[in-house]
Structures are given as structure tokens and as C-alpha cells.
Amino acid sequence: MSIPPSDLRVLCRRLASTPVDDLPHICPLLVSQVLRCGEALSAVPETKAKDKSSESATLVHRLRTHITTLLTGKSASGRFAAVSLVKAVVDVGGWESLRASDAWIRGLIAILGKPDPLVSKELCVITLTKIYSLLQGYQTLIREMATPTLPSFVTAMLNLVKPPASSKAPKVPASFVDIIAGSLAKIVALYPTTTRPFNSQIRAAFKAYVAPTMTDATIVPQSLRESARALLVVLHYTAPKNGSSDEWAKGIKNYIKEAHATADQVFRAVRESWESTAGYRVDMVRTDGEPFGGGNEADELPAWTGVTAGSERLAGLIGQLIEYLRVSTKAPVVVPVGELLDLASRITLITLPKPTTGEDSIETNPAISRDEKAELWSVLPEVHMAVLNLHTVLLGRLGANAVPLATDILDQMVRVFTSGRHIAAIRETVYVLAKDLLEISGPGLLKLNVDSMVPVIQSTCQDILRATGHFSDSSAGGPSATNSNPNPKKPTAGKTGAGIMNKPAQASSNADAFLTSSSSSSILSTDPTTNPLFSAALSLLPLFLSRLPQRHLSPEARGLIDRTAILANSKAAMLASVLNPYKDTRGRYYPTILPFLVRQFPADQEVEVLRTNLMRVGAGVSQQVATSWNPEEGLEELAATAGKTAGDKEEDEDEEMVDAEGEDKEDNGDKEADAQLAAEDKKSKAAAAGAWGAASSATAEKSAAEESKPNPFATVTVAEESKSTRASAKKRKVEEEAATPAKRVTRSSRRKTLDVEEETSAATTTTTVEVVEEVAMSAEVPNPAKPVVAVMEEKKGEDDEDSDSDAESVQIDMSLEDSEDEEEEE
């Protein structure tokens, strides 16, 4: 005999002794006791009858009887308590409780038609949805309980959300309609065949919540919009046989067409340069009156009037397309990617006018008033954000299959960001989209695409630094900063043109402007729940280092990313920077930020593994540079340089070229004079070498031959010698050779002119040198071999004479001169 739990015994006693009107006050206590009796409620009753039945089974039967009595009673308080207990029993009772819930289902449906409080009806809808969801796993219970009662439940819910004939507003609040929409979405997905007859009624009841506008009678919250959109998408489950895929495709194409029709009215103030690639043709719209759309037909959305209402309708239709991509389908479907990108391209081609040029930068329709154009510019960012959200969901749905779409989506994203980067919501949406885009196709982006993302990189770093207190809106390059001097290299002259400094700003009459604010006041919240912009930017920062090709980044952009990672204390970004070193176009690696990473995360296991296993070249230099480098130095200038446009860079380069023209002319004259002197000096040196005799001629010939061959000892550098030292060494050498003249003078010589190319570190110059070619003749006395020291001194003297640069390479002749060759010639 099983022993019943004490909670079950106390529960039955309280239900029997407590007045019905007081039961709602103790409902939390009653529900908690039911949840602790799950073992007894889900136990299978004994098949054989005994003389004395189990006490536990008796208490369970008594509890169910109390609940049924309260559910069918006349007291609204008792019915509320009964609904709460039914929900608790079904959650923990399992199949045994579901099998005995037939009477409860009918009682709950009956409450929806009674004048009970709205909270009781909400709890009834939630409880019935839970019961029908649990019945899905038992075919017998579906046939006996769900199929007979489900049409009554759907009809009761539709009657609650149906507005009265005298008003367009429903008789229940929006929160209750949201609950019913969510319940119907689950019921339709679980029982499509049973709910098929209610397809048209559901569509008519919830179409007003798909894309509401300001001209509607009620205000629709965002949660109700999403629930209604998901419900209308799920209706393709009710298509007969295998027609769910066709029904889904038909629905999404209808909404795309409706979005184009709405855009025709909203964008009538602009002359569009867009041409459809999907075959859509823009209809001619009227220019008188206000734009309008919608209607009162069964298959039309509610009517709207005005640019603002039209933009809300367009954003709502794009939101419906997002739900089509987000909600799971019953069968495989074909996504109309071309038509979706065609709609997105049309909307993103219309951007906000530049503040400097105004509407002149965009071709507008002169027949439309200026007020309507201004209203269009004010509502356009909301539509742009809807398109960016559509791209985000499309990338998430297609996954790796979205790689061919990456370039088009990136172009549209950058176009929207360039025109609306001053809006925080657009920046946040762009960061989320850029993260998904880089994760899918970041390594395959071309340099042109990476260069177009430089404004996004700059804005991301600025938002992170602003949130952490290292950047202010008044800094150079900020979104709201205005630079009166576009070229910081040139000082701005005063009004008279005589001054070279900027004119000081006019003194402010506000005394608070002279007070220095605390550093903590400029630091924004770094909590992701309170500052989603910072969270989106911080999650995007590591991808600039790990997913973008680093060879396509400029040194300024890479430096700004590294500084931001250090100042924001982002371990993910710093790890990505260390694992993806930066190499410039000349093949030089930039110093790593590993010392900063180790200093900020000394106890982190990932950092310790990286530190002990990463082989770094030039570790001492990198350590010295990194520890002595302050990331906050020159941050504003670096941010401005990273975000500089191509036009500004060209202007700066032109100015630098103009400033350097005078210096180049002067340098050219000096170089020509130096070249002439060097040529004359070399000619005189060659003539003197020929006059010194046969020994000097042989040495010169061998030296010329060795210079034309690669010498492994030609990499030794020596310090610069002064001109006076070289002159004294030359004079001393001439005196020594005059005192000991060469004995072998019976050689006939002929001179031959050769062109020898002298390679220097800067350029290659061609000099004409006279080399003596010797002809073997009979000699009376053979020439003995010269010692190595003498040869080295001669080589050193020749190298000193030929040196024209500050530092040269010395070639050491380690060979010994032998007289055997000369004897054989004789």
C-alpha cells in the first residue's frame, strides 16, 4: 500500500474547508502543493480491486472531483481557482491526468463564453493550449478529445478578437489578442487539418495587426505584430495535400508586390534611378493630395493616408517578409532571393541628402511640396533599418549559401550607413548585420569591399571608446563633430590673411561651459541590457581582425582597431590581433600587442597557452616597443586618419607634391654637379692606376673581375670615414710606391674602355672606367708574390677612392698572387 504525500492530504483538506470566494487568495499555495504531488498524480491505478483501496488513489480522485466542481460552479472566483489547479495538474500529471481531462476541456471552453474576468479567460486559453499540445503525442486521445473539441475552442477565440460592428477596435485589449494569436499559431501548426475551415476567418481577424499605421483606430504593440505575422505565415500548413510550399511562395510574393505598391506612393517625391531586375514596373501615381493605400476589401490591408503612415506600412510589410524567412515551414520551399534583393535595392538607393548640399544631391519631383519631401527624409531611416533586418534574417536562413549575395548586401549596408551613421539605431543594426556578413564571407572580400567598410570600422571603434570613456563627440572624426578646417596640415589664416593661427572662438556666455566635467560622467553604460549599441560594436570588433583579410587593411585602420581593443579591455579582440599579425606592403610585420594582453589577463588560461607556445621573431624589440607605447596617444588623429575619404587623401598628396617641387629642383641641381665631379674623379683614378706600372695594372684588372662576380664577403659594413682621413691615406700610399718602384716594367699595355654598373642602395648609375688589358711579354726578373697585407691595403685604398656614399660595403680579397702563371707565359 502506497503512502500518500502529506501535500496531497493537506490540499484536499483546504479545498474542502476554504470558502470559494477566498480560494483566489491562496492559489499560489495550492499550485505549489500540486506541483509537489506529481508522483501520486501520474501513478497508474491498480488493475485488481482490493478490499481496501489505496489511500493515495482516493485522495487523487477527491482532488479531481473538487476541481471539476469548482470549474462548473457558479462562482467566478471558484472557476479561476479551478483553472489554475487544472494547469498545475496537467503539467505534472502525465498521461493519467490527460486521460481524465475531457470534462475539464469542455469546462474551460465554456468559460471563454461567460462574463468572467479577462484574467480568467487568458488563463483558460493558456491552459487549453497546453493540453492540446500534450495530446499531440497520443493518437487515441487526439481522436477522442482533441478532434471533437478543437473547433469550439478556435471559434470561441475568434469571437473574442472579432471587433464589434459599431467600431473597428476589438473588445479585448491588445495583450489578450497577443495571447490568442500565439495560441492559434501553435494550434494551427499541430492540427492543420482540423483548423483548415477557419483559414479565411483567422486571416481576416489578424490582418489589421500585420502592418499597422498611425491612421488606425488602435495602437498595436510590437509583440502583437510579431505574433500576428507568425500566425499568418503558419496558415500555409492548412493547404490541402502537398500544396503548403506553393501556398508559402504565393504568400511571400503577394507581400513583396504589396511593398512595391506602397513604395510607389511613399517615394513619389523622388525620381528613382532604380530599375527592377524581377520584372516589376513602377505605376504612375497622382501628385495631388497625399499618398494613400490599402482598402476595405477582404484581401486588402487597412487603408492609410500620408507619408508617415505609408512608411509605417512599408516597414510592416518588410517585417512580414522577415517572418516568412524566420518561421519554420512544413515542407521545403523556394526562397525568392532575387525579388527580395530587388525590393531592398530600390529602398536603399534612396538615401538621406547630404547636409552640405541638401536636396540638390538627390533628384526630386518638383510637383511634390517641400513639406512632403522633408517628411520623407524624416521617416526614411525606419524603412532602411527594416531592410537591414531583412538582410540579417536572410543571411541567417541561407547560411553558407548566402556567399554569392554578400557583395550586394555589403554595398547596400554601406550605402545606408554612410547616409544615416548619425543615428544610433542605424549603427546598431549595421553592426549586427556586419557581424553576420563577415562570419559568412569575410575572408573572401576584395580590397575594394574592405576599403568601403572603413567608415564602419571607424564608427565601431568610436562607439566602443565613447562607451568606455576614451572618446568624446567633440573629438576629431566623431559622428557629430564638425571640422571647420578640412586640411589639418595647413593652418587657417585669419580674416585679413596675415595670421597663421585659427581665430579663437567667441567667448560663451554660459558659465557652466567653463566647468570641467568629471571623467566618469562621459563614460556610458557597458551593460549589454542597457547599452545594446556597445554590445553590438564590441562583438563586431574581433571580426575585423579574424575575418577580414589583413593585407587589405590600411595601417591607420589596423592601428585604430588595436588601440580600441586595448583600451576596451576586449580579450577576444586582443587575441584576434595577436593571432592575425599585420604585415604592410613592404613585408614588415608590425609589433604585436601580446604584452598588453598578458598584462591585462595574467591568469587567463588561453592567454597563458598563447604566450608559452607562440614563436615571435624579435621578441625583445616587440616587448620594448609595446611596453613603452601608450594607446591613448594620438587617438583622435588616428581616428580621423582612418576615416578620411579618398578625396581628402588625394588633396593632401597633391599639396605634398606641390610643396616638394621646389626641394626636388634644388636637389636635382646638386645631384648633377656631384655626378660630374664623381665621374672626373674616377677617370683620374683609373689613369693613375695605369701609370703606376704592371703590378698596379694586374691588381686593378683582378679587382674589376672580382667586382663582377658575387662575393660572399660583400656584406660587411664599415663606419664612415672622413674625407681628410681618405686623402691622407691616398697620399701616404703614393709616397710609398714612389719610393719602391716596380721592377717589372717591360710590359706593353693597351687600354680598353668598359662600362661598369655600380649598384648603390638608392639607384644604379653607369660609369665609364678604363681598365688595362695586359699582354704577356718576356721579362728579365719574375715578379714575386705580394703579401696579403699589401693586397688588402691596395684594395682598401681603391675602395676609399671610389666611395661616394656615407656607408659602403668592403670587399676583402683573401686570395694570394702567384707567379707561376707568369712563368708559364714566359
Coordinates of N, CA and C in Angstrom, one line a residue, residues 436-503:
D436 N 27.2 39.2 -39.0 CA 26.8 38.0 -39.7 C 27.4 37.9 -41.1
L437 N 27.6 39.1 -41.7 CA 28.2 39.1 -43.1 C 29.7 38.7 -43.1
L438 N 30.4 39.2 -42.1 CA 31.8 38.8 -42.0 C 32.0 37.3 -41.6
E439 N 31.1 36.8 -40.8 CA 31.3 35.4 -40.4 C 31.0 34.5 -41.6
I440 N 30.2 34.9 -42.6 CA 29.9 34.1 -43.7 C 30.9 34.2 -44.8
S441 N 31.2 35.5 -45.2 CA 32.1 35.7 -46.4 C 33.2 36.7 -46.1
G442 N 33.6 36.9 -44.9 CA 34.6 37.9 -44.6 C 36.0 37.6 -45.3
P443 N 36.5 36.4 -45.2 CA 37.9 36.2 -45.8 C 37.9 36.3 -47.3
G444 N 36.8 36.2 -48.0 CA 36.7 36.3 -49.5 C 36.5 37.7 -50.0
L445 N 36.4 38.7 -49.2 CA 36.1 40.1 -49.6 C 37.4 40.6 -50.3
L446 N 37.1 41.4 -51.4 CA 38.2 42.1 -52.1 C 38.6 43.4 -51.4
K447 N 39.7 43.9 -51.9 CA 40.2 45.2 -51.3 C 39.2 46.3 -51.4
L448 N 38.5 46.4 -52.5 CA 37.5 47.4 -52.7 C 36.4 47.3 -51.7
N449 N 36.0 46.1 -51.4 CA 34.9 45.9 -50.4 C 35.5 46.3 -49.0
V450 N 36.7 45.9 -48.7 CA 37.3 46.2 -47.4 C 37.5 47.7 -47.2
D451 N 37.9 48.4 -48.3 CA 38.0 49.9 -48.2 C 36.7 50.6 -48.0
S452 N 35.6 50.0 -48.5 CA 34.3 50.6 -48.3 C 33.8 50.4 -46.9
M453 N 34.4 49.5 -46.1 CA 34.0 49.2 -44.8 C 34.8 50.1 -43.8
V454 N 35.7 50.9 -44.2 CA 36.5 51.8 -43.3 C 35.6 52.7 -42.5
P455 N 34.5 53.3 -43.0 CA 33.6 54.1 -42.1 C 33.0 53.3 -41.1
V456 N 32.6 52.0 -41.4 CA 32.0 51.1 -40.3 C 33.1 50.8 -39.3
I457 N 34.3 50.6 -39.7 CA 35.4 50.3 -38.7 C 35.6 51.5 -37.8
Q458 N 35.7 52.6 -38.4 CA 35.9 53.8 -37.6 C 34.7 54.1 -36.6
S459 N 33.5 54.0 -37.1 CA 32.4 54.2 -36.2 C 32.3 53.1 -35.1
T460 N 32.6 51.9 -35.4 CA 32.6 50.9 -34.4 C 33.6 51.2 -33.2
C461 N 34.8 51.6 -33.6 CA 35.8 51.9 -32.6 C 35.4 53.2 -31.8
Q462 N 34.8 54.1 -32.5 CA 34.4 55.3 -31.7 C 33.3 55.0 -30.7
D463 N 32.3 54.2 -31.1 CA 31.3 53.8 -30.2 C 31.8 53.1 -29.0
I464 N 32.8 52.2 -29.2 CA 33.4 51.5 -28.1 C 34.2 52.4 -27.2
L465 N 35.0 53.2 -27.8 CA 35.8 54.2 -27.0 C 34.9 55.2 -26.3
R466 N 33.8 55.6 -26.9 CA 32.9 56.5 -26.2 C 32.3 55.9 -25.0
A467 N 31.9 54.6 -25.1 CA 31.2 54.0 -24.0 C 32.2 53.7 -22.9
T468 N 33.5 53.5 -23.2 CA 34.5 53.3 -22.1 C 35.2 54.6 -21.6
G469 N 34.8 55.7 -22.2 CA 35.3 57.0 -21.7 C 36.6 57.5 -22.3
H470 N 37.0 56.9 -23.4 CA 38.2 57.3 -24.1 C 38.0 58.2 -25.3
F471 N 36.8 58.5 -25.6 CA 36.4 59.3 -26.8 C 35.2 60.1 -26.5
S472 N 35.2 61.3 -27.1 CA 34.0 62.2 -26.9 C 33.5 62.6 -28.2
D473 N 32.2 63.1 -28.3 CA 31.6 63.5 -29.5 C 32.3 64.7 -30.1
S474 N 33.0 65.5 -29.3 CA 33.7 66.6 -29.9 C 35.1 66.3 -30.5
S475 N 35.5 65.0 -30.4 CA 36.8 64.6 -30.9 C 36.8 64.6 -32.4
A476 N 38.0 64.6 -33.0 CA 38.1 64.6 -34.4 C 37.6 63.3 -35.0
G477 N 36.8 63.5 -36.0 CA 36.3 62.3 -36.7 C 35.0 61.7 -36.1
G478 N 34.5 62.3 -35.0 CA 33.3 61.8 -34.4 C 32.1 62.0 -35.3
P479 N 31.0 61.2 -35.0 CA 29.8 61.4 -35.9 C 29.2 62.7 -35.9
S480 N 29.3 63.4 -34.7 CA 28.7 64.7 -34.6 C 29.7 65.8 -34.7
A481 N 30.9 65.5 -34.9 CA 31.9 66.5 -34.9 C 31.9 67.3 -36.2
T482 N 32.2 68.5 -36.2 CA 32.3 69.4 -37.4 C 33.7 70.0 -37.4
N483 N 34.4 69.8 -38.6 CA 35.7 70.3 -38.7 C 35.7 71.5 -39.7
S484 N 36.0 72.7 -39.1 CA 36.0 73.9 -39.9 C 37.2 73.9 -40.9
N485 N 38.2 73.2 -40.5 CA 39.4 73.2 -41.3 C 39.6 71.8 -41.9
P486 N 39.2 71.5 -43.1 CA 39.3 70.1 -43.6 C 40.7 69.6 -43.8
N487 N 41.6 70.5 -43.9 CA 43.0 70.0 -44.1 C 43.8 70.4 -42.8
P488 N 44.1 69.5 -41.9 CA 44.7 69.9 -40.6 C 46.2 70.2 -40.8
K489 N 46.8 69.9 -42.0 CA 48.2 70.2 -42.2 C 48.4 71.7 -42.4
K490 N 47.5 72.4 -42.9 CA 47.6 73.8 -43.2 C 46.8 74.6 -42.2
P491 N 47.5 75.5 -41.5 CA 46.7 76.4 -40.5 C 45.8 77.3 -41.3
T492 N 44.7 77.6 -40.6 CA 43.7 78.5 -41.2 C 44.1 79.9 -40.9
A493 N 44.2 80.7 -41.9 CA 44.5 82.1 -41.7 C 43.3 82.9 -41.2
G494 N 43.6 84.1 -40.6 CA 42.6 84.9 -40.2 C 41.9 85.6 -41.3
K495 N 41.0 86.5 -40.9 CA 40.2 87.2 -41.9 C 41.1 88.1 -42.8
T496 N 42.1 88.7 -42.2 CA 43.0 89.5 -43.0 C 44.0 88.8 -43.8
G497 N 44.1 87.5 -43.6 CA 45.1 86.7 -44.3 C 46.5 86.8 -43.8
A498 N 46.8 87.6 -42.8 CA 48.1 87.8 -42.3 C 48.4 86.8 -41.2
G499 N 47.5 86.3 -40.5 CA 47.7 85.4 -39.4 C 47.9 84.0 -39.9
I500 N 48.5 83.2 -39.1 CA 48.7 81.8 -39.4 C 48.0 80.9 -38.4
M501 N 47.4 81.4 -37.4 CA 46.7 80.6 -36.4 C 45.2 80.8 -36.5
N502 N 44.4 79.8 -36.1 CA 43.0 80.0 -36.1 C 42.5 81.1 -35.2
K503 N 41.5 81.7 -35.5 CA 40.9 82.7 -34.7 C 40.3 82.1 -33.5

